Amino acid sequence: MMEFEEGVKKMLVTGSIIAMLAVVIGAFGAHALKTRFEGTNYGETWETAVKYQMYHALGLILIGILQFDTLLGTQSIFSAASWLMVIGIILFSGSLYVLALTGIKKLGAITPLGGLCLIAAWLCVAIGVA
């Protein structure tokens, strides 16, 4: 069995759990909340949140893979990228989930902060591989 460094393992596990949750949350929205979203655009909002959660869960897995010593090795920039990505997922997708469930439009002010964190995370990945 292959041994992973602690940081690599954390990113692979975290990304996998967040991806799994995206599937669960997506199914919940498509089935349990289907009637709640009828006549509104909140179903699309929910779907956007799920998509971004899944894309960035895969991003966390990518960061974990990039940290294998045989590739680029563990770098602090990847640690920053992973934290920014997790925070971005929570702020971006989380605010959209709450918006879709509650209709509180003021939550829309949080969503761009999450987007900025996600952008910064991808910039850190680019710097780390450059």
PDB file of C-alpha atoms in Angstrom:
ATOM      1  CA  MET A   1       0.000   0.000   0.000  1.00  0.00           C
ATOM      2  CA  MET A   2       1.283   3.460  -0.893  1.00  0.00           C
ATOM      3  CA  GLU A   3       2.230   5.779   1.955  1.00  0.00           C
ATOM      4  CA  PHE A   4       1.061   9.386   1.640  1.00  0.00           C
ATOM      5  CA  GLU A   5       2.484  12.437   3.324  1.00  0.00           C
ATOM      6  CA  GLU A   6       0.049  13.915   5.828  1.00  0.00           C
ATOM      7  CA  GLY A   7      -0.714  17.041   3.743  1.00  0.00           C
ATOM      8  CA  VAL A   8      -1.321  14.980   0.606  1.00  0.00           C
ATOM      9  CA  LYS A   9      -3.630  12.620   2.451  1.00  0.00           C
ATOM     10  CA  LYS A  10      -5.600  15.505   3.983  1.00  0.00           C
ATOM     11  CA  MET A  11      -6.207  17.086   0.575  1.00  0.00           C
ATOM     12  CA  LEU A  12      -7.227  13.814  -1.054  1.00  0.00           C
ATOM     13  CA  VAL A  13      -9.605  12.949   1.797  1.00  0.00           C
ATOM     14  CA  THR A  14     -11.020  16.483   2.081  1.00  0.00           C
ATOM     15  CA  GLY A  15     -11.578  16.740  -1.670  1.00  0.00           C
ATOM     16  CA  SER A  16     -13.221  13.318  -1.764  1.00  0.00           C
ATOM     17  CA  ILE A  17     -15.579  14.128   1.123  1.00  0.00           C
ATOM     18  CA  ILE A  18     -16.550  17.486  -0.386  1.00  0.00           C
ATOM     19  CA  ALA A  19     -17.177  15.756  -3.740  1.00  0.00           C
ATOM     20  CA  MET A  20     -19.324  13.117  -2.034  1.00  0.00           C
ATOM     21  CA  LEU A  21     -21.300  15.864  -0.289  1.00  0.00           C
ATOM     22  CA  ALA A  22     -21.838  17.602  -3.647  1.00  0.00           C
ATOM     23  CA  VAL A  23     -23.483  14.431  -4.962  1.00  0.00           C
ATOM     24  CA  VAL A  24     -25.655  14.089  -1.850  1.00  0.00           C
ATOM     25  CA  ILE A  25     -26.633  17.781  -1.828  1.00  0.00           C
ATOM     26  CA  GLY A  26     -27.297  17.731  -5.571  1.00  0.00           C
ATOM     27  CA  ALA A  27     -29.585  14.703  -5.241  1.00  0.00           C
ATOM     28  CA  PHE A  28     -31.326  16.284  -2.257  1.00  0.00           C
ATOM     29  CA  GLY A  29     -32.024  19.421  -4.294  1.00  0.00           C
ATOM     30  CA  ALA A  30     -33.191  17.498  -7.344  1.00  0.00           C
ATOM     31  CA  HIS A  31     -35.574  15.270  -5.395  1.00  0.00           C
ATOM     32  CA  ALA A  32     -36.472  16.500  -1.916  1.00  0.00           C
ATOM     33  CA  LEU A  33     -36.501  20.202  -2.797  1.00  0.00           C
ATOM     34  CA  LYS A  34     -37.920  19.909  -6.313  1.00  0.00           C
ATOM     35  CA  THR A  35     -41.385  21.200  -5.393  1.00  0.00           C
ATOM     36  CA  ARG A  36     -39.945  23.929  -3.154  1.00  0.00           C
ATOM     37  CA  PHE A  37     -38.011  25.374  -6.104  1.00  0.00           C
ATOM     38  CA  GLU A  38     -40.922  25.245  -8.588  1.00  0.00           C
ATOM     39  CA  GLY A  39     -41.801  28.666  -9.956  1.00  0.00           C
ATOM     40  CA  THR A  40     -38.504  30.191  -8.785  1.00  0.00           C
ATOM     41  CA  ASN A  41     -34.948  30.308 -10.069  1.00  0.00           C
ATOM     42  CA  TYR A  42     -33.672  28.871  -6.784  1.00  0.00           C
ATOM     43  CA  GLY A  43     -33.310  25.439  -8.374  1.00  0.00           C
ATOM     44  CA  GLU A  44     -30.756  26.942 -10.756  1.00  0.00           C
ATOM     45  CA  THR A  45     -29.054  28.663  -7.820  1.00  0.00           C
ATOM     46  CA  TRP A  46     -28.840  25.321  -5.999  1.00  0.00           C
ATOM     47  CA  GLU A  47     -27.454  23.629  -9.116  1.00  0.00           C
ATOM     48  CA  THR A  48     -24.792  26.341  -9.524  1.00  0.00           C
ATOM     49  CA  ALA A  49     -23.720  25.827  -5.910  1.00  0.00           C
ATOM     50  CA  VAL A  50     -23.460  22.060  -6.433  1.00  0.00           C
ATOM     51  CA  LYS A  51     -21.446  22.454  -9.652  1.00  0.00           C
ATOM     52  CA  TYR A  52     -18.938  24.820  -8.088  1.00  0.00           C
ATOM     53  CA  GLN A  53     -18.642  22.612  -5.017  1.00  0.00           C
ATOM     54  CA  MET A  54     -17.856  19.599  -7.205  1.00  0.00           C
ATOM     55  CA  TYR A  55     -15.409  21.464  -9.464  1.00  0.00           C
ATOM     56  CA  HIS A  56     -13.467  22.706  -6.481  1.00  0.00           C
ATOM     57  CA  ALA A  57     -13.596  19.359  -4.665  1.00  0.00           C
ATOM     58  CA  LEU A  58     -11.801  17.997  -7.720  1.00  0.00           C
ATOM     59  CA  GLY A  59      -9.450  20.974  -7.438  1.00  0.00           C
ATOM     60  CA  LEU A  60      -8.580  19.903  -3.882  1.00  0.00           C
ATOM     61  CA  ILE A  61      -7.832  16.400  -5.124  1.00  0.00           C
ATOM     62  CA  LEU A  62      -5.624  17.908  -7.842  1.00  0.00           C
ATOM     63  CA  ILE A  63      -3.752  19.926  -5.219  1.00  0.00           C
ATOM     64  CA  GLY A  64      -3.187  16.727  -3.248  1.00  0.00           C
ATOM     65  CA  ILE A  65      -1.822  14.974  -6.330  1.00  0.00           C
ATOM     66  CA  LEU A  66       0.456  17.898  -7.171  1.00  0.00           C
ATOM     67  CA  GLN A  67       1.997  17.591  -3.712  1.00  0.00           C
ATOM     68  CA  PHE A  68       3.332  14.077  -4.335  1.00  0.00           C
ATOM     69  CA  ASP A  69       7.110  14.275  -3.948  1.00  0.00           C
ATOM     70  CA  THR A  70       7.561  12.714  -7.370  1.00  0.00           C
ATOM     71  CA  LEU A  71       5.720  15.604  -9.026  1.00  0.00           C
ATOM     72  CA  LEU A  72       6.271  19.037  -7.542  1.00  0.00           C
ATOM     73  CA  GLY A  73       6.716  18.169  -3.906  1.00  0.00           C
ATOM     74  CA  THR A  74       4.973  19.715  -0.934  1.00  0.00           C
ATOM     75  CA  GLN A  75       4.984  23.493  -1.211  1.00  0.00           C
ATOM     76  CA  SER A  76       3.393  26.013   1.126  1.00  0.00           C
ATOM     77  CA  ILE A  77       1.682  27.676  -1.858  1.00  0.00           C
ATOM     78  CA  PHE A  78      -0.381  24.493  -2.292  1.00  0.00           C
ATOM     79  CA  SER A  79      -1.349  24.617   1.367  1.00  0.00           C
ATOM     80  CA  ALA A  80      -2.543  28.201   0.848  1.00  0.00           C
ATOM     81  CA  ALA A  81      -4.422  27.114  -2.278  1.00  0.00           C
ATOM     82  CA  SER A  82      -6.186  24.329  -0.413  1.00  0.00           C
ATOM     83  CA  TRP A  83      -7.276  26.599   2.448  1.00  0.00           C
ATOM     84  CA  LEU A  84      -8.502  29.237   0.020  1.00  0.00           C
ATOM     85  CA  MET A  85     -10.407  26.594  -1.925  1.00  0.00           C
ATOM     86  CA  VAL A  86     -12.123  25.180   1.174  1.00  0.00           C
ATOM     87  CA  ILE A  87     -13.047  28.676   2.391  1.00  0.00           C
ATOM     88  CA  GLY A  88     -14.212  29.572  -1.116  1.00  0.00           C
ATOM     89  CA  ILE A  89     -16.446  26.500  -1.313  1.00  0.00           C
ATOM     90  CA  ILE A  90     -17.990  27.311   2.061  1.00  0.00           C
ATOM     91  CA  LEU A  91     -18.596  30.980   1.223  1.00  0.00           C
ATOM     92  CA  PHE A  92     -19.585  30.584  -2.441  1.00  0.00           C
ATOM     93  CA  SER A  93     -21.609  27.385  -2.478  1.00  0.00           C
ATOM     94  CA  GLY A  94     -22.727  27.713   1.130  1.00  0.00           C
ATOM     95  CA  SER A  95     -24.187  31.178   0.591  1.00  0.00           C
ATOM     96  CA  LEU A  96     -25.989  29.978  -2.537  1.00  0.00           C
ATOM     97  CA  TYR A  97     -27.463  26.971  -0.687  1.00  0.00           C
ATOM     98  CA  VAL A  98     -28.739  29.218   2.087  1.00  0.00           C
ATOM     99  CA  LEU A  99     -30.068  31.744  -0.451  1.00  0.00           C
ATOM    100  CA  ALA A 100     -31.935  29.000  -2.311  1.00  0.00           C
ATOM    101  CA  LEU A 101     -33.470  27.685   0.909  1.00  0.00           C
ATOM    102  CA  THR A 102     -34.329  30.994   2.561  1.00  0.00           C
ATOM    103  CA  GLY A 103     -34.658  33.545  -0.229  1.00  0.00           C
ATOM    104  CA  ILE A 104     -32.590  36.021   1.799  1.00  0.00           C
ATOM    105  CA  LYS A 105     -31.035  38.067  -0.996  1.00  0.00           C
ATOM    106  CA  LYS A 106     -28.543  39.859   1.278  1.00  0.00           C
ATOM    107  CA  LEU A 107     -26.564  36.613   1.296  1.00  0.00           C
ATOM    108  CA  GLY A 108     -25.607  37.490  -2.264  1.00  0.00           C
ATOM    109  CA  ALA A 109     -22.972  39.800  -0.777  1.00  0.00           C
ATOM    110  CA  ILE A 110     -21.085  36.779   0.606  1.00  0.00           C
ATOM    111  CA  THR A 111     -21.009  34.838  -2.654  1.00  0.00           C
ATOM    112  CA  PRO A 112     -18.447  37.080  -4.417  1.00  0.00           C
ATOM    113  CA  LEU A 113     -16.090  36.770  -1.432  1.00  0.00           C
ATOM    114  CA  GLY A 114     -16.178  33.024  -1.934  1.00  0.00           C
ATOM    115  CA  GLY A 115     -15.551  33.547  -5.634  1.00  0.00           C
ATOM    116  CA  LEU A 116     -12.501  35.680  -4.855  1.00  0.00           C
ATOM    117  CA  CYS A 117     -11.151  32.935  -2.597  1.00  0.00           C
ATOM    118  CA  LEU A 118     -11.623  30.386  -5.388  1.00  0.00           C
ATOM    119  CA  ILE A 119      -9.852  32.651  -7.891  1.00  0.00           C
ATOM    120  CA  ALA A 120      -6.987  33.190  -5.444  1.00  0.00           C
ATOM    121  CA  ALA A 121      -6.750  29.423  -4.872  1.00  0.00           C
ATOM    122  CA  TRP A 122      -6.357  28.740  -8.599  1.00  0.00           C
ATOM    123  CA  LEU A 123      -3.759  31.516  -8.822  1.00  0.00           C
ATOM    124  CA  CYS A 124      -1.801  29.806  -6.030  1.00  0.00           C
ATOM    125  CA  VAL A 125      -1.974  26.521  -7.951  1.00  0.00           C
ATOM    126  CA  ALA A 126      -0.657  28.277 -11.075  1.00  0.00           C
ATOM    127  CA  ILE A 127       2.201  29.813  -9.092  1.00  0.00           C
ATOM    128  CA  GLY A 128       2.986  26.468  -7.490  1.00  0.00           C
ATOM    129  CA  VAL A 129       3.286  24.657 -10.797  1.00  0.00           C
ATOM    130  CA  ALA A 130       5.177  27.477 -12.549  1.00  0.00           C
TER     131      ALA A 130
END
